[in-house]
Amino acid sequence: MILPLSCGTATPPSTAAPAPHTPVSTTLAPPVTSTSATAGSSQTPTGSPEPVKPVGDTVNTRKVTFTSAKPVSGGKRVRLVWWSGVEPCTVLDRVTVKETRTRVTITLYEGAARKAQDVSCIMVAVEKTYTVKLKKALGKRKIVDGAKG
């Protein structure tokens, strides 16, 4: 179960004219901020995306678009980066790779881990990364996001 969370909102001051001799206050509380790193933070302490591995057997599995795909290891691998949610509520289920002569189509699938079915989840964005191995070096082939098509 996913529960949305929100911060409080301030009620705007009334636009009606105050009664004579009635003080009016428009002071709002300062925003709540945090600078400490906590569990489920959006990135690792080094500021880079959190490396993850496919776990399989998720529920509510869906395709997820990646924000970047960078060839590494001489084009023999592709490093994917995308925005996701916190574990175990959002985990990488699997990654499929379809290679042709002109393109490499990569599709990420995410879902909730089975153990997360009775867990309340915070709504925090987490940047994640996973590196796929290709059968053949990328070369001049185009990388295609399978979740976009």
Tab-separated table of C-alpha atoms in Angstrom:
chain	number	residue	atom	x	y	z
A	1	MET	CA	0.000	0.000	0.000
A	2	ILE	CA	1.376	3.425	-0.919
A	3	LEU	CA	0.301	6.382	1.144
A	4	PRO	CA	0.864	9.864	-0.236
A	5	LEU	CA	2.476	12.274	2.154
A	6	SER	CA	2.449	16.034	2.097
A	7	CYS	CA	3.674	18.961	4.081
A	8	GLY	CA	1.210	21.379	5.625
A	9	THR	CA	0.043	24.365	3.683
A	10	ALA	CA	-0.505	27.845	4.944
A	11	THR	CA	-3.933	29.408	4.739
A	12	PRO	CA	-3.738	32.717	2.906
A	13	PRO	CA	-4.771	35.763	4.900
A	14	SER	CA	-8.377	36.768	4.487
A	15	THR	CA	-9.084	39.417	1.869
A	16	ALA	CA	-11.999	40.799	3.861
A	17	ALA	CA	-11.368	44.051	5.729
A	18	PRO	CA	-10.731	43.482	9.445
A	19	ALA	CA	-13.104	44.848	12.021
A	20	PRO	CA	-11.995	48.211	13.474
A	21	HIS	CA	-9.256	47.891	16.090
A	22	THR	CA	-8.704	44.176	15.293
A	23	PRO	CA	-5.027	43.225	14.827
A	24	VAL	CA	-4.264	41.258	11.668
A	25	SER	CA	-1.376	38.804	11.481
A	26	THR	CA	-0.013	37.489	8.190
A	27	THR	CA	3.032	35.729	9.659
A	28	LEU	CA	3.538	32.271	8.189
A	29	ALA	CA	5.661	29.527	9.643
A	30	PRO	CA	9.064	29.070	7.949
A	31	PRO	CA	9.400	26.093	5.584
A	32	VAL	CA	10.749	22.856	6.989
A	33	THR	CA	14.103	21.889	5.492
A	34	SER	CA	16.595	19.137	6.070
A	35	THR	CA	20.219	18.877	5.055
A	36	SER	CA	21.067	15.511	6.569
A	37	ALA	CA	21.334	12.325	4.533
A	38	THR	CA	18.711	9.791	5.570
A	39	ALA	CA	17.666	6.316	4.574
A	40	GLY	CA	15.884	6.477	1.261
A	41	SER	CA	17.665	9.653	0.225
A	42	SER	CA	17.677	10.419	-3.481
A	43	GLN	CA	21.317	9.504	-4.043
A	44	THR	CA	24.196	7.701	-2.396
A	45	PRO	CA	26.444	9.765	-0.078
A	46	THR	CA	28.832	10.327	-3.005
A	47	GLY	CA	26.052	12.038	-4.981
A	48	SER	CA	25.892	9.316	-7.638
A	49	PRO	CA	22.894	7.101	-8.469
A	50	GLU	CA	22.215	4.044	-6.316
A	51	PRO	CA	23.325	0.802	-8.049
A	52	VAL	CA	20.558	-1.840	-8.086
A	53	LYS	CA	20.073	-5.370	-9.397
A	54	PRO	CA	16.929	-7.023	-10.756
A	55	VAL	CA	15.050	-8.975	-8.081
A	56	GLY	CA	12.197	-10.486	-10.130
A	57	ASP	CA	8.790	-11.597	-8.863
A	58	THR	CA	7.401	-8.096	-8.275
A	59	VAL	CA	3.745	-7.072	-8.144
A	60	ASN	CA	2.215	-4.237	-10.169
A	61	THR	CA	5.136	-4.558	-12.597
A	62	ARG	CA	5.391	-1.815	-15.229
A	63	LYS	CA	7.818	-0.410	-17.792
A	64	VAL	CA	9.950	2.517	-16.624
A	65	THR	CA	11.769	5.040	-18.811
A	66	PHE	CA	15.444	5.740	-18.201
A	67	THR	CA	16.944	9.242	-18.167
A	68	SER	CA	20.312	8.258	-19.616
A	69	ALA	CA	22.040	5.334	-21.293
A	70	LYS	CA	25.813	5.565	-21.586
A	71	PRO	CA	28.046	3.014	-23.312
A	72	VAL	CA	30.850	1.793	-21.029
A	73	SER	CA	33.563	-0.884	-21.219
A	74	GLY	CA	34.298	-0.101	-24.865
A	75	GLY	CA	30.603	-0.277	-25.763
A	76	LYS	CA	30.223	-3.828	-24.446
A	77	ARG	CA	27.952	-2.572	-21.658
A	78	VAL	CA	25.369	0.205	-21.268
A	79	ARG	CA	24.948	2.083	-17.970
A	80	LEU	CA	21.315	3.078	-17.420
A	81	VAL	CA	20.145	5.782	-15.002
A	82	TRP	CA	16.533	6.519	-14.043
A	83	TRP	CA	14.375	8.004	-11.283
A	84	SER	CA	12.477	5.578	-9.103
A	85	GLY	CA	10.961	5.119	-5.637
A	86	VAL	CA	12.288	3.654	-2.405
A	87	GLU	CA	12.788	-0.052	-1.787
A	88	PRO	CA	10.995	-2.379	-1.130
A	89	CYS	CA	8.047	-0.439	-2.546
A	90	THR	CA	9.742	0.151	-5.908
A	91	VAL	CA	12.390	-2.311	-7.066
A	92	LEU	CA	13.898	-3.325	-10.392
A	93	ASP	CA	12.092	-6.476	-11.536
A	94	ARG	CA	13.973	-7.195	-14.762
A	95	VAL	CA	15.712	-5.649	-17.769
A	96	THR	CA	15.192	-6.878	-21.315
A	97	VAL	CA	17.637	-6.226	-24.160
A	98	LYS	CA	16.801	-6.758	-27.820
A	99	GLU	CA	19.742	-6.303	-30.184
A	100	THR	CA	19.457	-5.846	-33.949
A	101	ARG	CA	21.925	-4.715	-36.574
A	102	THR	CA	20.879	-1.040	-36.200
A	103	ARG	CA	19.536	-0.688	-32.673
A	104	VAL	CA	19.617	-1.934	-29.097
A	105	THR	CA	16.247	-1.734	-27.348
A	106	ILE	CA	16.486	-1.800	-23.563
A	107	THR	CA	13.398	-1.990	-21.351
A	108	LEU	CA	13.372	-1.559	-17.571
A	109	TYR	CA	10.577	-3.135	-15.527
A	110	GLU	CA	9.863	-2.104	-11.945
A	111	GLY	CA	7.288	-3.111	-9.382
A	112	ALA	CA	6.791	-3.585	-5.663
A	113	ALA	CA	8.602	-6.406	-3.898
A	114	ARG	CA	6.148	-9.027	-2.602
A	115	LYS	CA	7.284	-8.296	0.971
A	116	ALA	CA	6.151	-4.663	0.505
A	117	GLN	CA	2.448	-5.491	0.240
A	118	ASP	CA	1.751	-4.508	3.858
A	119	VAL	CA	4.320	-1.701	4.085
A	120	SER	CA	3.683	2.036	4.088
A	121	CYS	CA	5.957	3.754	1.613
A	122	ILE	CA	7.249	7.292	1.532
A	123	MET	CA	7.015	9.133	-1.761
A	124	VAL	CA	10.665	10.040	-2.359
A	125	ALA	CA	12.461	10.063	-5.700
A	126	VAL	CA	15.598	7.945	-5.845
A	127	GLU	CA	18.068	7.999	-8.743
A	128	LYS	CA	19.093	4.437	-9.601
A	129	THR	CA	21.537	2.814	-12.016
A	130	TYR	CA	22.029	-0.589	-13.598
A	131	THR	CA	24.533	-1.722	-16.220
A	132	VAL	CA	23.494	-4.213	-18.919
A	133	LYS	CA	25.893	-6.413	-20.855
A	134	LEU	CA	25.459	-6.543	-24.633
A	135	LYS	CA	26.033	-9.609	-26.819
A	136	LYS	CA	27.998	-7.438	-29.253
A	137	ALA	CA	29.682	-4.039	-28.707
A	138	LEU	CA	27.276	-1.153	-29.363
A	139	GLY	CA	29.283	0.400	-32.178
A	140	LYS	CA	27.100	2.753	-34.257
A	141	ARG	CA	23.831	1.158	-33.171
A	142	LYS	CA	21.191	3.380	-31.611
A	143	ILE	CA	20.045	2.831	-27.992
A	144	VAL	CA	16.232	2.824	-27.752
A	145	ASP	CA	14.177	3.033	-24.549
A	146	GLY	CA	11.658	0.179	-24.778
A	147	ALA	CA	9.330	1.865	-22.269
A	148	LYS	CA	8.711	4.785	-24.644
A	149	GLY	CA	7.311	2.795	-27.554
